[in-house]
Amino acid sequence: MNGTLSDVGEFALVDRITTNLVKGPQVSLGPGDDAAVMSVDTALVVSTDVMNENVHFRNDWASPTDVGHRCVAGAVADIEAMGAVPTAVLIALSAPKETETAWLDKFMQGVRDECDLAHVCLVGGDLSSGVCITVAVTALGETRGKPVIKRDSAKPGDAVAYKGRLGWAAAGLAVLSRGFRSPRAVVSAYQRPQVPYGAGAEAGRHGATSLTDVSDGLVADLGHIAHASAVVIDLDSGCLPIAEPMEAVAHATGRNPLDFLLAGGEDHALVATFPFGQVPQTWTVIGRVQDLKGRDPAILIDGVEWLGAQGWTHF
Protein backbone atom coordinates (compact mmCIF):
# COMPACT_ATOMS: atom_id res chain seq x y z
CA MET A 1 0.00 0.00 0.00
CA ASN A 2 1.27 3.44 -0.93
CA GLY A 3 0.06 6.83 0.30
CA THR A 4 1.21 8.59 3.47
CA LEU A 5 2.38 7.19 6.81
CA SER A 6 -0.97 8.23 8.28
CA ASP A 7 -2.83 6.30 5.57
CA VAL A 8 -0.98 3.07 6.31
CA GLY A 9 -0.90 3.28 10.11
CA GLU A 10 1.75 2.53 12.73
CA PHE A 11 1.52 -1.27 13.01
CA ALA A 12 1.38 -1.87 9.28
CA LEU A 13 4.40 0.41 8.91
CA VAL A 14 6.32 -1.54 11.54
CA ASP A 15 5.53 -4.77 9.67
CA ARG A 16 6.68 -3.11 6.47
CA ILE A 17 9.99 -2.12 8.09
CA THR A 18 10.76 -5.42 9.80
CA THR A 19 9.77 -7.94 7.14
CA ASN A 20 12.62 -10.31 6.21
CA LEU A 21 15.26 -8.68 8.40
CA VAL A 22 18.44 -10.72 8.69
CA LYS A 23 19.07 -12.01 12.23
CA GLY A 24 22.71 -12.44 13.22
CA PRO A 25 24.06 -15.20 15.47
CA GLN A 26 24.04 -12.94 18.54
CA VAL A 27 20.33 -12.15 18.12
CA SER A 28 17.97 -14.48 20.00
CA LEU A 29 14.91 -12.31 19.43
CA GLY A 30 14.63 -9.54 16.86
CA PRO A 31 11.89 -6.98 16.21
CA GLY A 32 8.32 -7.86 17.10
CA ASP A 33 8.25 -7.91 20.90
CA ASP A 34 8.78 -5.19 23.53
CA ALA A 35 12.56 -5.51 23.23
CA ALA A 36 15.19 -7.41 21.33
CA VAL A 37 17.28 -10.13 22.99
CA MET A 38 20.97 -10.59 22.23
CA SER A 39 23.69 -12.84 23.62
CA VAL A 40 26.85 -11.02 24.68
CA ASP A 41 29.90 -12.94 25.91
CA THR A 42 32.21 -9.95 26.21
CA ALA A 43 32.10 -6.23 27.00
CA LEU A 44 29.29 -4.38 25.24
CA VAL A 45 30.00 -1.06 23.51
CA VAL A 46 27.01 1.25 22.94
CA SER A 47 26.60 4.61 21.19
CA THR A 48 23.66 6.76 20.06
CA ASP A 49 23.58 9.18 17.13
CA VAL A 50 20.79 11.59 16.14
CA MET A 51 20.11 13.07 12.70
CA ASN A 52 17.61 15.90 12.25
CA GLU A 53 16.10 17.07 8.98
CA ASN A 54 17.51 20.45 7.92
CA VAL A 55 20.35 20.12 10.44
CA HIS A 56 22.13 16.91 9.43
CA PHE A 57 20.48 16.43 6.06
CA ARG A 58 18.19 18.12 3.59
CA ASN A 59 15.78 16.19 1.43
CA ASP A 60 16.79 18.22 -1.62
CA TRP A 61 20.45 17.29 -1.06
CA ALA A 62 20.10 13.65 -0.05
CA SER A 63 17.65 10.99 -1.19
CA PRO A 64 15.77 8.90 1.41
CA THR A 65 18.14 6.03 0.56
CA ASP A 66 21.12 8.32 1.23
CA VAL A 67 19.65 9.28 4.61
CA GLY A 68 19.34 5.60 5.51
CA HIS A 69 22.97 5.02 4.61
CA ARG A 70 24.15 8.13 6.47
CA CYS A 71 22.36 7.41 9.74
CA VAL A 72 23.70 3.86 10.04
CA ALA A 73 27.21 4.82 8.91
CA GLY A 74 27.55 7.65 11.42
CA ALA A 75 26.38 5.54 14.36
CA VAL A 76 28.42 2.43 13.54
CA ALA A 77 31.55 4.55 13.01
CA ASP A 78 31.42 5.40 16.73
CA ILE A 79 31.65 1.69 17.58
CA GLU A 80 34.57 1.31 15.18
CA ALA A 81 36.19 4.29 16.91
CA MET A 82 36.39 2.30 20.15
CA GLY A 83 38.25 -0.55 18.46
CA ALA A 84 35.16 -2.76 18.84
CA VAL A 85 33.34 -5.02 16.40
CA PRO A 86 29.89 -3.61 15.45
CA THR A 87 27.03 -6.09 15.79
CA ALA A 88 23.62 -4.39 15.76
CA VAL A 89 21.66 -1.16 15.48
CA LEU A 90 18.29 0.08 16.72
CA ILE A 91 16.59 2.92 14.86
CA ALA A 92 13.98 5.34 16.17
CA LEU A 93 12.27 7.37 13.45
CA SER A 94 9.82 10.23 13.82
CA ALA A 95 8.27 11.85 10.75
CA PRO A 96 5.29 14.01 9.78
CA LYS A 97 2.11 12.05 9.20
CA GLU A 98 1.93 13.28 5.62
CA THR A 99 5.32 11.74 4.75
CA GLU A 100 4.95 9.43 1.75
CA THR A 101 5.42 5.73 2.44
CA ALA A 102 7.73 5.71 -0.60
CA TRP A 103 10.13 7.86 1.45
CA LEU A 104 10.09 5.29 4.25
CA ASP A 105 10.61 2.39 1.86
CA LYS A 106 13.64 4.06 0.25
CA PHE A 107 15.02 5.09 3.63
CA MET A 108 14.81 1.51 4.85
CA GLN A 109 16.54 0.27 1.71
CA GLY A 110 19.47 2.53 2.57
CA VAL A 111 19.42 1.31 6.18
CA ARG A 112 19.44 -2.34 5.11
CA ASP A 113 22.19 -1.83 2.53
CA GLU A 114 24.45 0.02 4.99
CA CYS A 115 23.79 -2.63 7.65
CA ASP A 116 25.02 -5.19 5.13
CA LEU A 117 28.18 -3.16 4.48
CA ALA A 118 28.81 -2.75 8.22
CA HIS A 119 27.95 -6.40 9.00
CA VAL A 120 25.37 -5.39 11.60
CA CYS A 121 21.76 -6.43 12.21
CA LEU A 122 18.78 -4.14 12.67
CA VAL A 123 17.22 -5.54 15.85
CA GLY A 124 14.58 -2.97 16.78
CA GLY A 125 13.65 0.66 17.31
CA ASP A 126 10.63 2.92 17.44
CA LEU A 127 8.29 4.81 15.11
CA SER A 128 6.52 8.07 15.92
CA SER A 129 4.91 11.09 14.30
CA GLY A 130 6.77 14.40 14.50
CA VAL A 131 7.00 17.87 13.02
CA CYS A 132 10.08 16.93 10.96
CA ILE A 133 12.07 13.81 10.18
CA THR A 134 14.36 12.77 13.03
CA VAL A 135 16.39 9.58 13.12
CA ALA A 136 18.07 8.28 16.27
CA VAL A 137 20.34 5.27 15.88
CA THR A 138 21.73 3.23 18.75
CA ALA A 139 24.68 1.10 17.69
CA LEU A 140 26.01 -1.91 19.59
CA GLY A 141 29.37 -3.60 19.41
CA GLU A 142 31.55 -6.13 21.19
CA THR A 143 35.15 -5.97 22.36
CA ARG A 144 35.57 -9.75 21.96
CA GLY A 145 38.14 -9.90 24.69
CA LYS A 146 40.16 -6.91 23.47
CA PRO A 147 40.51 -3.63 25.40
CA VAL A 148 38.59 -0.64 24.11
CA ILE A 149 40.73 2.08 22.56
CA LYS A 150 40.05 5.41 24.24
CA ARG A 151 41.12 8.97 23.55
CA ASP A 152 43.30 9.41 26.63
CA SER A 153 46.32 7.20 25.95
CA ALA A 154 48.25 8.82 23.08
CA LYS A 155 51.96 8.97 23.89
CA PRO A 156 54.73 11.35 22.76
CA GLY A 157 56.53 9.73 19.85
CA ASP A 158 53.41 7.97 18.54
CA ALA A 159 52.60 8.22 14.86
CA VAL A 160 49.25 9.74 13.85
CA ALA A 161 47.56 7.89 10.99
CA TYR A 162 44.15 7.61 9.38
CA LYS A 163 42.15 5.22 7.24
CA GLY A 164 39.23 6.25 5.04
CA ARG A 165 38.63 9.61 3.37
CA LEU A 166 39.19 13.13 4.64
CA GLY A 167 37.55 16.31 3.35
CA TRP A 168 35.45 14.75 0.62
CA ALA A 169 32.09 15.21 2.36
CA ALA A 170 32.95 18.80 3.28
CA ALA A 171 33.76 19.57 -0.36
CA GLY A 172 30.44 17.99 -1.33
CA LEU A 173 28.58 20.12 1.19
CA ALA A 174 30.28 23.24 -0.19
CA VAL A 175 29.08 22.31 -3.68
CA LEU A 176 25.51 21.59 -2.60
CA SER A 177 25.37 24.79 -0.54
CA ARG A 178 25.93 26.75 -3.75
CA GLY A 179 23.20 24.93 -5.66
CA PHE A 180 25.46 22.67 -7.74
CA ARG A 181 25.80 18.89 -8.07
CA SER A 182 29.33 18.48 -9.36
CA PRO A 183 32.01 17.29 -9.02
CA ARG A 184 29.83 14.25 -8.53
CA ALA A 185 32.49 12.39 -6.55
CA VAL A 186 32.43 14.82 -3.61
CA VAL A 187 28.64 15.18 -3.68
CA SER A 188 28.32 11.39 -3.48
CA ALA A 189 30.82 11.37 -0.61
CA TYR A 190 28.59 13.78 1.33
CA GLN A 191 25.46 11.78 0.55
CA ARG A 192 26.89 8.36 1.46
CA PRO A 193 29.97 8.22 3.71
CA GLN A 194 32.39 5.36 3.10
CA VAL A 195 33.24 4.20 6.60
CA PRO A 196 36.36 1.98 6.69
CA TYR A 197 34.52 -0.87 8.41
CA GLY A 198 36.83 -3.23 10.26
CA ALA A 199 39.51 -0.57 10.69
CA GLY A 200 38.76 -0.14 14.41
CA ALA A 201 39.56 -3.74 15.23
CA GLU A 202 42.55 -3.54 12.86
CA ALA A 203 43.87 -0.56 14.82
CA GLY A 204 43.54 -2.58 18.02
CA ARG A 205 45.49 -5.50 16.60
CA HIS A 206 48.36 -3.12 15.80
CA GLY A 207 48.49 -1.59 19.27
CA ALA A 208 46.75 1.76 18.67
CA THR A 209 47.08 3.93 21.77
CA SER A 210 44.12 6.19 20.94
CA LEU A 211 41.41 6.21 18.30
CA THR A 212 38.46 8.29 17.11
CA ASP A 213 36.36 8.78 14.01
CA VAL A 214 36.35 12.03 12.05
CA SER A 215 32.76 13.20 12.32
CA ASP A 216 33.25 16.87 13.23
CA GLY A 217 36.58 17.54 11.51
CA LEU A 218 40.16 16.26 11.78
CA VAL A 219 41.37 19.17 13.93
CA ALA A 220 38.33 19.01 16.20
CA ASP A 221 38.39 15.25 16.67
CA LEU A 222 42.16 14.99 17.10
CA GLY A 223 41.77 17.89 19.51
CA HIS A 224 39.73 15.59 21.76
CA ILE A 225 42.64 13.13 21.78
CA ALA A 226 45.19 15.89 22.44
CA HIS A 227 43.27 17.23 25.43
CA ALA A 228 42.33 13.81 26.84
CA SER A 229 45.93 12.57 26.52
CA ALA A 230 47.59 15.88 27.49
CA VAL A 231 49.75 15.99 24.37
CA VAL A 232 50.42 18.11 21.31
CA ILE A 233 49.68 16.61 17.90
CA ASP A 234 51.66 17.96 14.94
CA LEU A 235 50.28 17.18 11.49
CA ASP A 236 52.34 17.32 8.29
CA SER A 237 50.33 19.16 5.61
CA GLY A 238 52.39 17.45 2.93
CA CYS A 239 50.96 14.09 4.00
CA LEU A 240 47.34 15.23 3.71
CA PRO A 241 46.00 14.08 0.33
CA ILE A 242 44.21 16.80 -1.64
CA ALA A 243 42.28 14.95 -4.33
CA GLU A 244 41.61 16.63 -7.68
CA PRO A 245 37.83 17.05 -7.11
CA MET A 246 38.56 18.73 -3.77
CA GLU A 247 41.09 21.03 -5.41
CA ALA A 248 38.51 21.95 -8.04
CA VAL A 249 35.89 22.82 -5.41
CA ALA A 250 38.40 24.90 -3.44
CA HIS A 251 39.35 26.82 -6.59
CA ALA A 252 35.71 27.43 -7.54
CA THR A 253 34.74 28.61 -4.06
CA GLY A 254 37.87 30.58 -3.22
CA ARG A 255 38.74 28.38 -0.26
CA ASN A 256 41.89 26.72 0.96
CA PRO A 257 41.56 22.98 0.19
CA LEU A 258 43.17 22.27 3.57
CA ASP A 259 40.00 23.66 5.16
CA PHE A 260 38.08 20.66 3.80
CA LEU A 261 40.68 18.20 5.09
CA LEU A 262 41.21 19.76 8.50
CA ALA A 263 37.74 21.02 9.38
CA GLY A 264 35.40 18.87 7.30
CA GLY A 265 33.52 16.07 9.03
CA GLU A 266 31.02 13.37 8.04
CA ASP A 267 33.46 11.21 6.08
CA HIS A 268 33.86 9.12 9.24
CA ALA A 269 37.45 8.18 8.56
CA LEU A 270 39.21 6.64 11.55
CA VAL A 271 42.27 8.41 12.95
CA ALA A 272 44.55 6.82 15.52
CA THR A 273 47.87 7.10 17.27
CA PHE A 274 50.25 4.13 17.06
CA PRO A 275 53.61 3.34 18.62
CA PHE A 276 56.37 4.07 16.12
CA GLY A 277 56.73 1.24 13.62
CA GLN A 278 53.32 -0.34 14.33
CA VAL A 279 51.11 1.55 11.85
CA PRO A 280 49.16 -0.87 9.63
CA GLN A 281 50.17 -0.75 5.97
CA THR A 282 46.63 0.23 4.95
CA TRP A 283 46.76 3.41 7.07
CA THR A 284 48.34 6.74 6.09
CA VAL A 285 50.71 8.48 8.51
CA ILE A 286 50.00 12.21 8.75
CA GLY A 287 51.80 13.38 11.88
CA ARG A 288 53.38 12.77 15.27
CA VAL A 289 52.44 13.10 18.92
CA GLN A 290 54.65 15.43 20.96
CA ASP A 291 55.19 16.16 24.63
CA LEU A 292 53.53 19.32 25.96
CA LYS A 293 56.85 20.89 27.04
CA GLY A 294 55.01 23.53 29.03
CA ARG A 295 52.39 24.14 26.33
CA ASP A 296 48.68 23.52 26.39
CA PRO A 297 47.30 20.57 24.41
CA ALA A 298 46.95 21.66 20.79
CA ILE A 299 46.85 20.64 17.14
CA LEU A 300 49.74 21.98 15.07
CA ILE A 301 50.08 22.03 11.31
CA ASP A 302 53.72 21.93 10.23
CA GLY A 303 54.73 23.02 13.72
CA VAL A 304 52.35 26.00 13.91
CA GLU A 305 49.04 26.01 15.78
CA TRP A 306 46.13 25.83 13.34
CA LEU A 307 43.98 28.97 13.58
CA GLY A 308 41.75 28.24 10.58
CA ALA A 309 38.37 26.52 10.51
CA GLN A 310 38.05 24.17 13.49
CA GLY A 311 35.16 21.91 12.48
CA TRP A 312 31.49 21.38 13.22
CA THR A 313 29.81 22.32 16.52
CA HIS A 314 26.09 22.28 17.23
CA PHE A 315 25.99 25.13 19.73
Coordinates of C-alpha atoms in Angstrom, one line a residue:
M1 CA 0.0 0.0 0.0
N2 CA 1.3 3.4 -0.9
G3 CA 0.1 6.8 0.3
T4 CA 1.2 8.6 3.5
L5 CA 2.4 7.2 6.8
S6 CA -1.0 8.2 8.3
D7 CA -2.8 6.3 5.6
V8 CA -1.0 3.1 6.3
G9 CA -0.9 3.3 10.1
E10 CA 1.8 2.5 12.7
F11 CA 1.5 -1.3 13.0
A12 CA 1.4 -1.9 9.3
L13 CA 4.4 0.4 8.9
V14 CA 6.3 -1.5 11.5
D15 CA 5.5 -4.8 9.7
R16 CA 6.7 -3.1 6.5
I17 CA 10.0 -2.1 8.1
T18 CA 10.8 -5.4 9.8
T19 CA 9.8 -7.9 7.1
N20 CA 12.6 -10.3 6.2
L21 CA 15.3 -8.7 8.4
V22 CA 18.4 -10.7 8.7
K23 CA 19.1 -12.0 12.2
G24 CA 22.7 -12.4 13.2
P25 CA 24.1 -15.2 15.5
Q26 CA 24.0 -12.9 18.5
V27 CA 20.3 -12.2 18.1
S28 CA 18.0 -14.5 20.0
L29 CA 14.9 -12.3 19.4
G30 CA 14.6 -9.5 16.9
P31 CA 11.9 -7.0 16.2
G32 CA 8.3 -7.9 17.1
D33 CA 8.2 -7.9 20.9
D34 CA 8.8 -5.2 23.5
A35 CA 12.6 -5.5 23.2
A36 CA 15.2 -7.4 21.3
V37 CA 17.3 -10.1 23.0
M38 CA 21.0 -10.6 22.2
S39 CA 23.7 -12.8 23.6
V40 CA 26.9 -11.0 24.7
D41 CA 29.9 -12.9 25.9
T42 CA 32.2 -9.9 26.2
A43 CA 32.1 -6.2 27.0
L44 CA 29.3 -4.4 25.2
V45 CA 30.0 -1.1 23.5
V46 CA 27.0 1.2 22.9
S47 CA 26.6 4.6 21.2
T48 CA 23.7 6.8 20.1
D49 CA 23.6 9.2 17.1
V50 CA 20.8 11.6 16.1
M51 CA 20.1 13.1 12.7
N52 CA 17.6 15.9 12.2
E53 CA 16.1 17.1 9.0
N54 CA 17.5 20.5 7.9
V55 CA 20.3 20.1 10.4
H56 CA 22.1 16.9 9.4
F57 CA 20.5 16.4 6.1
R58 CA 18.2 18.1 3.6
N59 CA 15.8 16.2 1.4
D60 CA 16.8 18.2 -1.6
W61 CA 20.4 17.3 -1.1
A62 CA 20.1 13.7 0.0
S63 CA 17.6 11.0 -1.2
P64 CA 15.8 8.9 1.4
T65 CA 18.1 6.0 0.6
D66 CA 21.1 8.3 1.2
V67 CA 19.6 9.3 4.6
G68 CA 19.3 5.6 5.5
H69 CA 23.0 5.0 4.6
R70 CA 24.2 8.1 6.5
C71 CA 22.4 7.4 9.7
V72 CA 23.7 3.9 10.0
A73 CA 27.2 4.8 8.9
G74 CA 27.5 7.6 11.4
A75 CA 26.4 5.5 14.4
V76 CA 28.4 2.4 13.5
A77 CA 31.5 4.6 13.0
D78 CA 31.4 5.4 16.7
I79 CA 31.6 1.7 17.6
E80 CA 34.6 1.3 15.2
A81 CA 36.2 4.3 16.9
M82 CA 36.4 2.3 20.1
G83 CA 38.2 -0.6 18.5
A84 CA 35.2 -2.8 18.8
V85 CA 33.3 -5.0 16.4
P86 CA 29.9 -3.6 15.5
T87 CA 27.0 -6.1 15.8
A88 CA 23.6 -4.4 15.8
V89 CA 21.7 -1.2 15.5
L90 CA 18.3 0.1 16.7
I91 CA 16.6 2.9 14.9
A92 CA 14.0 5.3 16.2
L93 CA 12.3 7.4 13.4
S94 CA 9.8 10.2 13.8
A95 CA 8.3 11.9 10.7
P96 CA 5.3 14.0 9.8
K97 CA 2.1 12.0 9.2
E98 CA 1.9 13.3 5.6
T99 CA 5.3 11.7 4.7
E100 CA 5.0 9.4 1.7
T101 CA 5.4 5.7 2.4
A102 CA 7.7 5.7 -0.6
W103 CA 10.1 7.9 1.4
L104 CA 10.1 5.3 4.3
D105 CA 10.6 2.4 1.9
K106 CA 13.6 4.1 0.2
F107 CA 15.0 5.1 3.6
M108 CA 14.8 1.5 4.9
Q109 CA 16.5 0.3 1.7
G110 CA 19.5 2.5 2.6
V111 CA 19.4 1.3 6.2
R112 CA 19.4 -2.3 5.1
D113 CA 22.2 -1.8 2.5
E114 CA 24.4 0.0 5.0
C115 CA 23.8 -2.6 7.6
D116 CA 25.0 -5.2 5.1
L117 CA 28.2 -3.2 4.5
A118 CA 28.8 -2.8 8.2
H119 CA 28.0 -6.4 9.0
V120 CA 25.4 -5.4 11.6
C121 CA 21.8 -6.4 12.2
L122 CA 18.8 -4.1 12.7
V123 CA 17.2 -5.5 15.9
G124 CA 14.6 -3.0 16.8
G125 CA 13.6 0.7 17.3
D126 CA 10.6 2.9 17.4
L127 CA 8.3 4.8 15.1
S128 CA 6.5 8.1 15.9
S129 CA 4.9 11.1 14.3
G130 CA 6.8 14.4 14.5
V131 CA 7.0 17.9 13.0
C132 CA 10.1 16.9 11.0
I133 CA 12.1 13.8 10.2
T134 CA 14.4 12.8 13.0
V135 CA 16.4 9.6 13.1
A136 CA 18.1 8.3 16.3
V137 CA 20.3 5.3 15.9
T138 CA 21.7 3.2 18.8
A139 CA 24.7 1.1 17.7
L140 CA 26.0 -1.9 19.6
G141 CA 29.4 -3.6 19.4
E142 CA 31.6 -6.1 21.2
T143 CA 35.1 -6.0 22.4
R144 CA 35.6 -9.8 22.0
G145 CA 38.1 -9.9 24.7
K146 CA 40.2 -6.9 23.5
P147 CA 40.5 -3.6 25.4
V148 CA 38.6 -0.6 24.1
I149 CA 40.7 2.1 22.6
K150 CA 40.1 5.4 24.2
R151 CA 41.1 9.0 23.5
D152 CA 43.3 9.4 26.6
S153 CA 46.3 7.2 25.9
A154 CA 48.2 8.8 23.1
K155 CA 52.0 9.0 23.9
P156 CA 54.7 11.4 22.8
G157 CA 56.5 9.7 19.9
D158 CA 53.4 8.0 18.5
A159 CA 52.6 8.2 14.9
V160 CA 49.2 9.7 13.8
A161 CA 47.6 7.9 11.0
Y162 CA 44.1 7.6 9.4
K163 CA 42.1 5.2 7.2
G164 CA 39.2 6.3 5.0
R165 CA 38.6 9.6 3.4
L166 CA 39.2 13.1 4.6
G167 CA 37.5 16.3 3.4
W168 CA 35.4 14.7 0.6
A169 CA 32.1 15.2 2.4
A170 CA 33.0 18.8 3.3
A171 CA 33.8 19.6 -0.4
G172 CA 30.4 18.0 -1.3
L173 CA 28.6 20.1 1.2
A174 CA 30.3 23.2 -0.2
V175 CA 29.1 22.3 -3.7
L176 CA 25.5 21.6 -2.6
S177 CA 25.4 24.8 -0.5
R178 CA 25.9 26.7 -3.8
G179 CA 23.2 24.9 -5.7
F180 CA 25.5 22.7 -7.7
R181 CA 25.8 18.9 -8.1
S182 CA 29.3 18.5 -9.4
P183 CA 32.0 17.3 -9.0
R184 CA 29.8 14.3 -8.5
A185 CA 32.5 12.4 -6.5
V186 CA 32.4 14.8 -3.6
V187 CA 28.6 15.2 -3.7
S188 CA 28.3 11.4 -3.5
A189 CA 30.8 11.4 -0.6
Y190 CA 28.6 13.8 1.3
Q191 CA 25.5 11.8 0.6
R192 CA 26.9 8.4 1.5
P193 CA 30.0 8.2 3.7
Q194 CA 32.4 5.4 3.1
V195 CA 33.2 4.2 6.6
P196 CA 36.4 2.0 6.7
Y197 CA 34.5 -0.9 8.4
G198 CA 36.8 -3.2 10.3
A199 CA 39.5 -0.6 10.7
G200 CA 38.8 -0.1 14.4
A201 CA 39.6 -3.7 15.2
E202 CA 42.5 -3.5 12.9
A203 CA 43.9 -0.6 14.8
G204 CA 43.5 -2.6 18.0
R205 CA 45.5 -5.5 16.6
H206 CA 48.4 -3.1 15.8
G207 CA 48.5 -1.6 19.3
A208 CA 46.8 1.8 18.7
T209 CA 47.1 3.9 21.8
S210 CA 44.1 6.2 20.9
L211 CA 41.4 6.2 18.3
T212 CA 38.5 8.3 17.1
D213 CA 36.4 8.8 14.0
V214 CA 36.4 12.0 12.0
S215 CA 32.8 13.2 12.3
D216 CA 33.3 16.9 13.2
G217 CA 36.6 17.5 11.5
L218 CA 40.2 16.3 11.8
V219 CA 41.4 19.2 13.9
A220 CA 38.3 19.0 16.2
D221 CA 38.4 15.2 16.7
L222 CA 42.2 15.0 17.1
G223 CA 41.8 17.9 19.5
H224 CA 39.7 15.6 21.8
I225 CA 42.6 13.1 21.8
A226 CA 45.2 15.9 22.4
H227 CA 43.3 17.2 25.4
A228 CA 42.3 13.8 26.8
S229 CA 45.9 12.6 26.5
A230 CA 47.6 15.9 27.5
V231 CA 49.8 16.0 24.4
V232 CA 50.4 18.1 21.3
I233 CA 49.7 16.6 17.9
D234 CA 51.7 18.0 14.9
L235 CA 50.3 17.2 11.5
D236 CA 52.3 17.3 8.3
S237 CA 50.3 19.2 5.6
G238 CA 52.4 17.5 2.9
C239 CA 51.0 14.1 4.0
L240 CA 47.3 15.2 3.7
P241 CA 46.0 14.1 0.3
I242 CA 44.2 16.8 -1.6
A243 CA 42.3 14.9 -4.3
E244 CA 41.6 16.6 -7.7
P245 CA 37.8 17.1 -7.1
M246 CA 38.6 18.7 -3.8
E247 CA 41.1 21.0 -5.4
A248 CA 38.5 21.9 -8.0
V249 CA 35.9 22.8 -5.4
A250 CA 38.4 24.9 -3.4
H251 CA 39.4 26.8 -6.6
A252 CA 35.7 27.4 -7.5
T253 CA 34.7 28.6 -4.1
G254 CA 37.9 30.6 -3.2
R255 CA 38.7 28.4 -0.3
N256 CA 41.9 26.7 1.0
P257 CA 41.6 23.0 0.2
L258 CA 43.2 22.3 3.6
D259 CA 40.0 23.7 5.2
F260 CA 38.1 20.7 3.8
L261 CA 40.7 18.2 5.1
L262 CA 41.2 19.8 8.5
A263 CA 37.7 21.0 9.4
G264 CA 35.4 18.9 7.3
G265 CA 33.5 16.1 9.0
E266 CA 31.0 13.4 8.0
D267 CA 33.5 11.2 6.1
H268 CA 33.9 9.1 9.2
A269 CA 37.4 8.2 8.6
L270 CA 39.2 6.6 11.6
V271 CA 42.3 8.4 13.0
A272 CA 44.6 6.8 15.5
T273 CA 47.9 7.1 17.3
F274 CA 50.2 4.1 17.1
P275 CA 53.6 3.3 18.6
F276 CA 56.4 4.1 16.1
G277 CA 56.7 1.2 13.6
Q278 CA 53.3 -0.3 14.3
V279 CA 51.1 1.6 11.9
P280 CA 49.2 -0.9 9.6
Q281 CA 50.2 -0.7 6.0
T282 CA 46.6 0.2 4.9
W283 CA 46.8 3.4 7.1
T284 CA 48.3 6.7 6.1
V285 CA 50.7 8.5 8.5
I286 CA 50.0 12.2 8.7
G287 CA 51.8 13.4 11.9
R288 CA 53.4 12.8 15.3
V289 CA 52.4 13.1 18.9
Q290 CA 54.6 15.4 21.0
D291 CA 55.2 16.2 24.6
L292 CA 53.5 19.3 26.0
K293 CA 56.9 20.9 27.0
G294 CA 55.0 23.5 29.0
R295 CA 52.4 24.1 26.3
D296 CA 48.7 23.5 26.4
P297 CA 47.3 20.6 24.4
A298 CA 46.9 21.7 20.8
I299 CA 46.8 20.6 17.1
L300 CA 49.7 22.0 15.1
I301 CA 50.1 22.0 11.3
D302 CA 53.7 21.9 10.2
G303 CA 54.7 23.0 13.7
V304 CA 52.4 26.0 13.9
E305 CA 49.0 26.0 15.8
W306 CA 46.1 25.8 13.3
L307 CA 44.0 29.0 13.6
G308 CA 41.7 28.2 10.6
A309 CA 38.4 26.5 10.5
Q310 CA 38.1 24.2 13.5
G311 CA 35.2 21.9 12.5
W312 CA 31.5 21.4 13.2
T313 CA 29.8 22.3 16.5
H314 CA 26.1 22.3 17.2
F315 CA 26.0 25.1 19.7

